[in-house]
Short mmCIF file of C-alpha atoms in Angstrom, two decimals:
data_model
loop_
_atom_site.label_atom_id
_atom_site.label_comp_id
_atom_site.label_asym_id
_atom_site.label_seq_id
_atom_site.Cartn_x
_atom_site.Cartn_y
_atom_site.Cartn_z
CA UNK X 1 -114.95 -118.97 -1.53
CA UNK X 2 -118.74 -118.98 -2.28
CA UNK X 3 -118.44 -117.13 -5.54
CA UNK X 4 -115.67 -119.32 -6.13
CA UNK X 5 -117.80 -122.50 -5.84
CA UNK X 6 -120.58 -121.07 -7.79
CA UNK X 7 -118.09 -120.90 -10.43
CA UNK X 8 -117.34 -124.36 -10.55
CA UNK X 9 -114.10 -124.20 -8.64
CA UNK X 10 -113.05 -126.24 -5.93
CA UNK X 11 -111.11 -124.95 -3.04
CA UNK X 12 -108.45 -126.01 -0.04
CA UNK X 13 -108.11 -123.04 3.29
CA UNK X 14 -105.39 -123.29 5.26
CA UNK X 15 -106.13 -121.95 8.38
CA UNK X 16 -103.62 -121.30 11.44
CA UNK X 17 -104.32 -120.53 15.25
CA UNK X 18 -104.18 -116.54 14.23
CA UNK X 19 -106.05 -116.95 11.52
CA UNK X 20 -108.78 -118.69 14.11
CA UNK X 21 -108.81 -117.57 17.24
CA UNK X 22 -108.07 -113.36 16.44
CA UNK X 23 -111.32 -113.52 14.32
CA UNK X 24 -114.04 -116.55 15.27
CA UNK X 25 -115.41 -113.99 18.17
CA UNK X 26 -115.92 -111.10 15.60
CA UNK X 27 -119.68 -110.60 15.68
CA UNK X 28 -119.35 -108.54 12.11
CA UNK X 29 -116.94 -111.71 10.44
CA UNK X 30 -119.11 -114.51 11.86
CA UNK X 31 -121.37 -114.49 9.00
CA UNK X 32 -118.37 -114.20 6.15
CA UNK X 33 -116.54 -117.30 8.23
CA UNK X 34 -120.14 -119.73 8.61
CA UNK X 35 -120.88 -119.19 4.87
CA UNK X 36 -117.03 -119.42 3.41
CA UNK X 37 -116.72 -122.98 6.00
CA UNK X 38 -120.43 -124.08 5.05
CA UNK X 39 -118.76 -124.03 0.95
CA UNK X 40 -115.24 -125.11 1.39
CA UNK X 41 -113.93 -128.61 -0.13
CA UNK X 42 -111.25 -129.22 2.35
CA UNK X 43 -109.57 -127.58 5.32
CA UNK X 44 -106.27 -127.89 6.21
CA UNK X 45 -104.86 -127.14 10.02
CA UNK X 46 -101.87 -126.17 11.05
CA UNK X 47 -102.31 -128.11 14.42
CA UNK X 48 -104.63 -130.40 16.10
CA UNK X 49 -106.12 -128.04 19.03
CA UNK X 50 -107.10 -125.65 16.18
CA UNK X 51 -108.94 -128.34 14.61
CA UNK X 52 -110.50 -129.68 17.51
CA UNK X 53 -112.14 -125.98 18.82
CA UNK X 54 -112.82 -125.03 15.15
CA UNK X 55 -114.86 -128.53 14.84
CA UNK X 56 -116.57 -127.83 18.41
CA UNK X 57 -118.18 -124.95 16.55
CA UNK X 58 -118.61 -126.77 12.77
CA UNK X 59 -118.88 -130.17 13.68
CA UNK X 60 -119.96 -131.18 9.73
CA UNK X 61 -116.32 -129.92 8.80
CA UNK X 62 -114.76 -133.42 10.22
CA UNK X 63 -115.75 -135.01 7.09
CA UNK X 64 -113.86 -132.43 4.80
CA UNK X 65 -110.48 -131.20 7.19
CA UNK X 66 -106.51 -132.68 7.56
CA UNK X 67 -103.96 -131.52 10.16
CA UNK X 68 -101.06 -130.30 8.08
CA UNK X 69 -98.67 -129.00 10.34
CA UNK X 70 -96.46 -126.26 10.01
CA UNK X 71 -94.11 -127.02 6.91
CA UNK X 72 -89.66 -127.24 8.88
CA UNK X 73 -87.34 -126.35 6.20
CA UNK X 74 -84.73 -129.02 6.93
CA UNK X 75 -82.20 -127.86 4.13
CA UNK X 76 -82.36 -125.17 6.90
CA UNK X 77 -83.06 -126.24 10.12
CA UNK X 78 -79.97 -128.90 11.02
CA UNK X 79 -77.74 -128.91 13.92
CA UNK X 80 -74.82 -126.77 13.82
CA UNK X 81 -71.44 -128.19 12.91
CA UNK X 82 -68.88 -128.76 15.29
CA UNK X 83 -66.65 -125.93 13.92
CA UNK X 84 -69.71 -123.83 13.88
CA UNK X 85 -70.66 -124.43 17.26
CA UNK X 86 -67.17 -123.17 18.55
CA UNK X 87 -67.46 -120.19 16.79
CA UNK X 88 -70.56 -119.46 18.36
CA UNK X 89 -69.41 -120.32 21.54
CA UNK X 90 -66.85 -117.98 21.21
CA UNK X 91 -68.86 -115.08 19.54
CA UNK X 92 -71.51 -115.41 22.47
CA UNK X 93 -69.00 -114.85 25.05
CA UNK X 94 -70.90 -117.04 27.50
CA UNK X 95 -69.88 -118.96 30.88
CA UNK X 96 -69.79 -122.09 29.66
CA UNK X 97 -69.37 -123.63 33.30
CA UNK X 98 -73.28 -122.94 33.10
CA UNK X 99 -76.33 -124.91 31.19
CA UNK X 100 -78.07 -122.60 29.19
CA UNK X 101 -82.04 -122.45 28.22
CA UNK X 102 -82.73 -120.47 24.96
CA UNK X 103 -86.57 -119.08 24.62
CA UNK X 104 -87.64 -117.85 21.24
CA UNK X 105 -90.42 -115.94 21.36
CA UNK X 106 -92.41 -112.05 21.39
CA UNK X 107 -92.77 -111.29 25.08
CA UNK X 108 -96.82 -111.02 24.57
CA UNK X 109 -99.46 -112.60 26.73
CA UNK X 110 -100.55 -115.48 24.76
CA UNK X 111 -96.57 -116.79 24.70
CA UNK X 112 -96.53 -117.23 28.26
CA UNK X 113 -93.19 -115.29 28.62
CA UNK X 114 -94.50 -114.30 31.70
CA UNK X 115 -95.04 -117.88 33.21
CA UNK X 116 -91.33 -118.97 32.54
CA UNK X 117 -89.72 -115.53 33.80
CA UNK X 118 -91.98 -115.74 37.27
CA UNK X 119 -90.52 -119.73 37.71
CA UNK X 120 -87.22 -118.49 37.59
CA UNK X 121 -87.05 -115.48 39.40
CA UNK X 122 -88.54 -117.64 42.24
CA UNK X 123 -86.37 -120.07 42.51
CA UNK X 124 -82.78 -120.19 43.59
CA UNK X 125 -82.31 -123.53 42.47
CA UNK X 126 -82.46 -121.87 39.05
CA UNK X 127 -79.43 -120.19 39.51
CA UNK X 128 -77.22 -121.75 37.81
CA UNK X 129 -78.84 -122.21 34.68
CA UNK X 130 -78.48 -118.90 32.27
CA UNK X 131 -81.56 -118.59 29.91
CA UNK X 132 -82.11 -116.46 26.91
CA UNK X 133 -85.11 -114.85 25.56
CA UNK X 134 -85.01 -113.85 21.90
CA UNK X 135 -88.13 -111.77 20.70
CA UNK X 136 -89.27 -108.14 20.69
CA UNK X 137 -91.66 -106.61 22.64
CA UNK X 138 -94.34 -104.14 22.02
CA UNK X 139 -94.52 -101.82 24.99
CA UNK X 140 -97.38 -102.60 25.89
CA UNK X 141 -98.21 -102.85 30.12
CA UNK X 142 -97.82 -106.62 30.06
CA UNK X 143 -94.42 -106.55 28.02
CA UNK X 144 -93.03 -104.36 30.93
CA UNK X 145 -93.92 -106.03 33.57
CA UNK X 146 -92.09 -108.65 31.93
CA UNK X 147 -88.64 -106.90 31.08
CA UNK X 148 -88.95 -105.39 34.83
CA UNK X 149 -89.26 -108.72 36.29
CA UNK X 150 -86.36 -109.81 34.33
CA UNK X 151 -84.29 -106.64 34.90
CA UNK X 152 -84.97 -106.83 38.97
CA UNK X 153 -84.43 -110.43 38.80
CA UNK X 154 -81.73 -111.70 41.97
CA UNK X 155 -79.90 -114.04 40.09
CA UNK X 156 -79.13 -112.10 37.13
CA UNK X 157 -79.60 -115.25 34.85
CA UNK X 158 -81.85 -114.04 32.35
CA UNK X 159 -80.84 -112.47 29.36
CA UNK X 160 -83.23 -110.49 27.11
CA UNK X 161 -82.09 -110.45 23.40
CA UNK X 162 -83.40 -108.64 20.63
CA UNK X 163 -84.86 -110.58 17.58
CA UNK X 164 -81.84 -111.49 15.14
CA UNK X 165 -82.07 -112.61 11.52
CA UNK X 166 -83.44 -115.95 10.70
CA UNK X 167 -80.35 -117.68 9.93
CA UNK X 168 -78.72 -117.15 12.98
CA UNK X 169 -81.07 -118.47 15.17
CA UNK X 170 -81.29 -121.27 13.19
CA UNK X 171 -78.04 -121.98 13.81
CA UNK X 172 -77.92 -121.21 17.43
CA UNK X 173 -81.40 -123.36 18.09
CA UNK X 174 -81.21 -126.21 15.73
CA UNK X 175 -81.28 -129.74 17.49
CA UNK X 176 -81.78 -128.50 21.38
CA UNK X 177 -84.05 -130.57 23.14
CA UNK X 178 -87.43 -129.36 23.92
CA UNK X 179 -89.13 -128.30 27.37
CA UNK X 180 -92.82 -127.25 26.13
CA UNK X 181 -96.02 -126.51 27.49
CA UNK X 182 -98.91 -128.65 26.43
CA UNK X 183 -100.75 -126.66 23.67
CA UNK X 184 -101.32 -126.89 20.05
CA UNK X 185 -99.26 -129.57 18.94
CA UNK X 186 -96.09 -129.68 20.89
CA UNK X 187 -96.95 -132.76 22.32
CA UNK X 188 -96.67 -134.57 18.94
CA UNK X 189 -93.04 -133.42 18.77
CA UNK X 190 -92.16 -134.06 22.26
CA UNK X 191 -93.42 -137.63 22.10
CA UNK X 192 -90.98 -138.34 19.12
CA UNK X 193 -88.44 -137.89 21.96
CA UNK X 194 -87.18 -134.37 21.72
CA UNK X 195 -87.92 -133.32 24.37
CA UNK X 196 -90.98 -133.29 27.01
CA UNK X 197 -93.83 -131.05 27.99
CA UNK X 198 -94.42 -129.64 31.21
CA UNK X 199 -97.23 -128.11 33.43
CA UNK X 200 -94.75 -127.03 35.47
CA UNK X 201 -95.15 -123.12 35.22
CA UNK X 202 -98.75 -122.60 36.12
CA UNK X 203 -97.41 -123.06 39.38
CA UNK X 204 -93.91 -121.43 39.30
CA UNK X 205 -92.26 -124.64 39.56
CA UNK X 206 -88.76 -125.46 38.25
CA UNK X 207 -89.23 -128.83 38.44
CA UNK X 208 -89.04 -129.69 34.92
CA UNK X 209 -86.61 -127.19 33.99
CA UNK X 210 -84.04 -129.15 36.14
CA UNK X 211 -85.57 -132.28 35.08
CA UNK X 212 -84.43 -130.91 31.63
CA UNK X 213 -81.00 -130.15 32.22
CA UNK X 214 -80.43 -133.79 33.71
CA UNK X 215 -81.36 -135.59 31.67
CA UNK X 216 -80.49 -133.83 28.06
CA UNK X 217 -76.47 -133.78 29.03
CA UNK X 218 -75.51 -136.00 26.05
CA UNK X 219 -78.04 -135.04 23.96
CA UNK X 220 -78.00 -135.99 20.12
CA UNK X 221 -78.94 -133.35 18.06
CA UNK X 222 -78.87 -134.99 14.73
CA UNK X 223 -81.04 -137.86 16.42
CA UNK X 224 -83.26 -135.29 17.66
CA UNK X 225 -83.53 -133.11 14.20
CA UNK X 226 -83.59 -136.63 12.09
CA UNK X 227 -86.81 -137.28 14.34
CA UNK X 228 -88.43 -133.43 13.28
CA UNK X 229 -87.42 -134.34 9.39
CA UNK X 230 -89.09 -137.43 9.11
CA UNK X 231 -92.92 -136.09 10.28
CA UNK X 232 -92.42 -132.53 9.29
CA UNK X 233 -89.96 -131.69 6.28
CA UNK X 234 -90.84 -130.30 2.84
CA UNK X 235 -91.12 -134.39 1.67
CA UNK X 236 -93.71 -135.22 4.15
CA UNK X 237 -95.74 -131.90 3.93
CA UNK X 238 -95.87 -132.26 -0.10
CA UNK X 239 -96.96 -135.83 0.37
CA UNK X 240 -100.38 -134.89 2.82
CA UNK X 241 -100.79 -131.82 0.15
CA UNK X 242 -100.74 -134.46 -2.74
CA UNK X 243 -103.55 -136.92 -0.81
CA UNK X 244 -105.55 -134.00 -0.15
CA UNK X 245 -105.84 -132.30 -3.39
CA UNK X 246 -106.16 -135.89 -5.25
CA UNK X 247 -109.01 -136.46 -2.68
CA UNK X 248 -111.11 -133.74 -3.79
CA UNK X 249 -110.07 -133.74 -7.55
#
């Protein structure tokens, strides 16, 4: 980026949590990050924790920055069609007498896999709700603590799936409501009305889980994906690029 600049160039970085937080504590990068920030025309975030912590440290970058979000490919991501859904009904082989939860993510500490397995494995009230936890895991100590948690489990309501291909999940996933907990920028999506966020598994309390699967019965999932398209498709993410890069030009 400097060399860049010395060059007469002008440049945007995109920078996401991994980007940030796996590197910022680096003694031997510090000095690379300082001097590529202290030279860059704009930032763009993916999320608006990541900008505030990265702006703790390089206050002077408020000036120059833009939350961007994560780009949703809604030519993808759209409910399932009725036909559709019955054929996935059918393929899962579930009990549909049940309400089911579906979890996508690697069981790793920072996903908090851990939080949601301990809430339901302590409460009975949990029971009848089946939930489903898509991701891999990576053997490590904390990962099996996990799976044996889930595989010792008394209710035998948790189901832990292997990662499948990207089109099937969308699919199964697309327009479920939302139960998240308050970081990065779930809260923007959940106050769009897709859902809510909870605080509820610090303490191992279902609370909001059951609080979920009141009052999302009749649920409309193209109301609740029409709600993601509008702040976050390819449209509204080519429209921030477009004010950011005429900004600087």
């Amino acid at each position: 980026i400097p060399t860049l600049k010395n060059k007469g160039y002008k440049t945007v970085l995109t920078i996401h949590g991994s980007d940030w937080y796996q590197t910022y504590n680096r003694a031997s990068l510090k000095p690379l990050i300082k001097q590529s920030l202290e030279n860059i025309n704009h930032i763009l975030y993916s999320g608006p924790k990541l900008n505030e912590d990265v702006e703790k440290i390089y206050p002077k970058l408020a000036d120059s920055s833009t939350v961007a979000f994560n780009i949703v490919d809604t030519d993808k991501y759209k409910p399932a069609s009725l036909p559709e859904k019955v054929k996935l009904k059918n393929s899962f082989d579930w009990d549909l007498s049940k309400k089911h939860a579906l979890t996508v993510a690697n069981i790793r500490h920072e996903k908090g896999v851990d939080l949601l397995v301990d809430t339901i494995v302590n409460n009975e009230n949990l029971s009848d709700i089946h939930f489903h936890i898509i991701g891999s895991y990576d053997g490590s100590e904390y990962a099996n603590t996990v799976l044996q948690k889930i595989k010792t489990n008394p209710y035998k309501n948790i189901e832990e799936i292997d990662p499948v291909i990207a089109d099937k999940l969308i699919a199964a996933s697309c327009g479920l409501p939302l139960l998240c907990t308050d970081v990065g920028g779930n809260r923007l999506v959940t106050d769009l009305g897709v859902g809510f966020i909870s605080n509820d598994f610090e303490t191992s309390s279902p609370n909001d889980i059951l609080k979920m699967a009141s009052n999302f019965i009749d649920y409309d999932a193209y109301t609740l994906n029409s709600n993601i398209k509008h702040h976050f498709s390819k449209e509204t993410f080519k429209k921030r690029l477009l004010k950011v890069y005429t900004s600087i030009l």
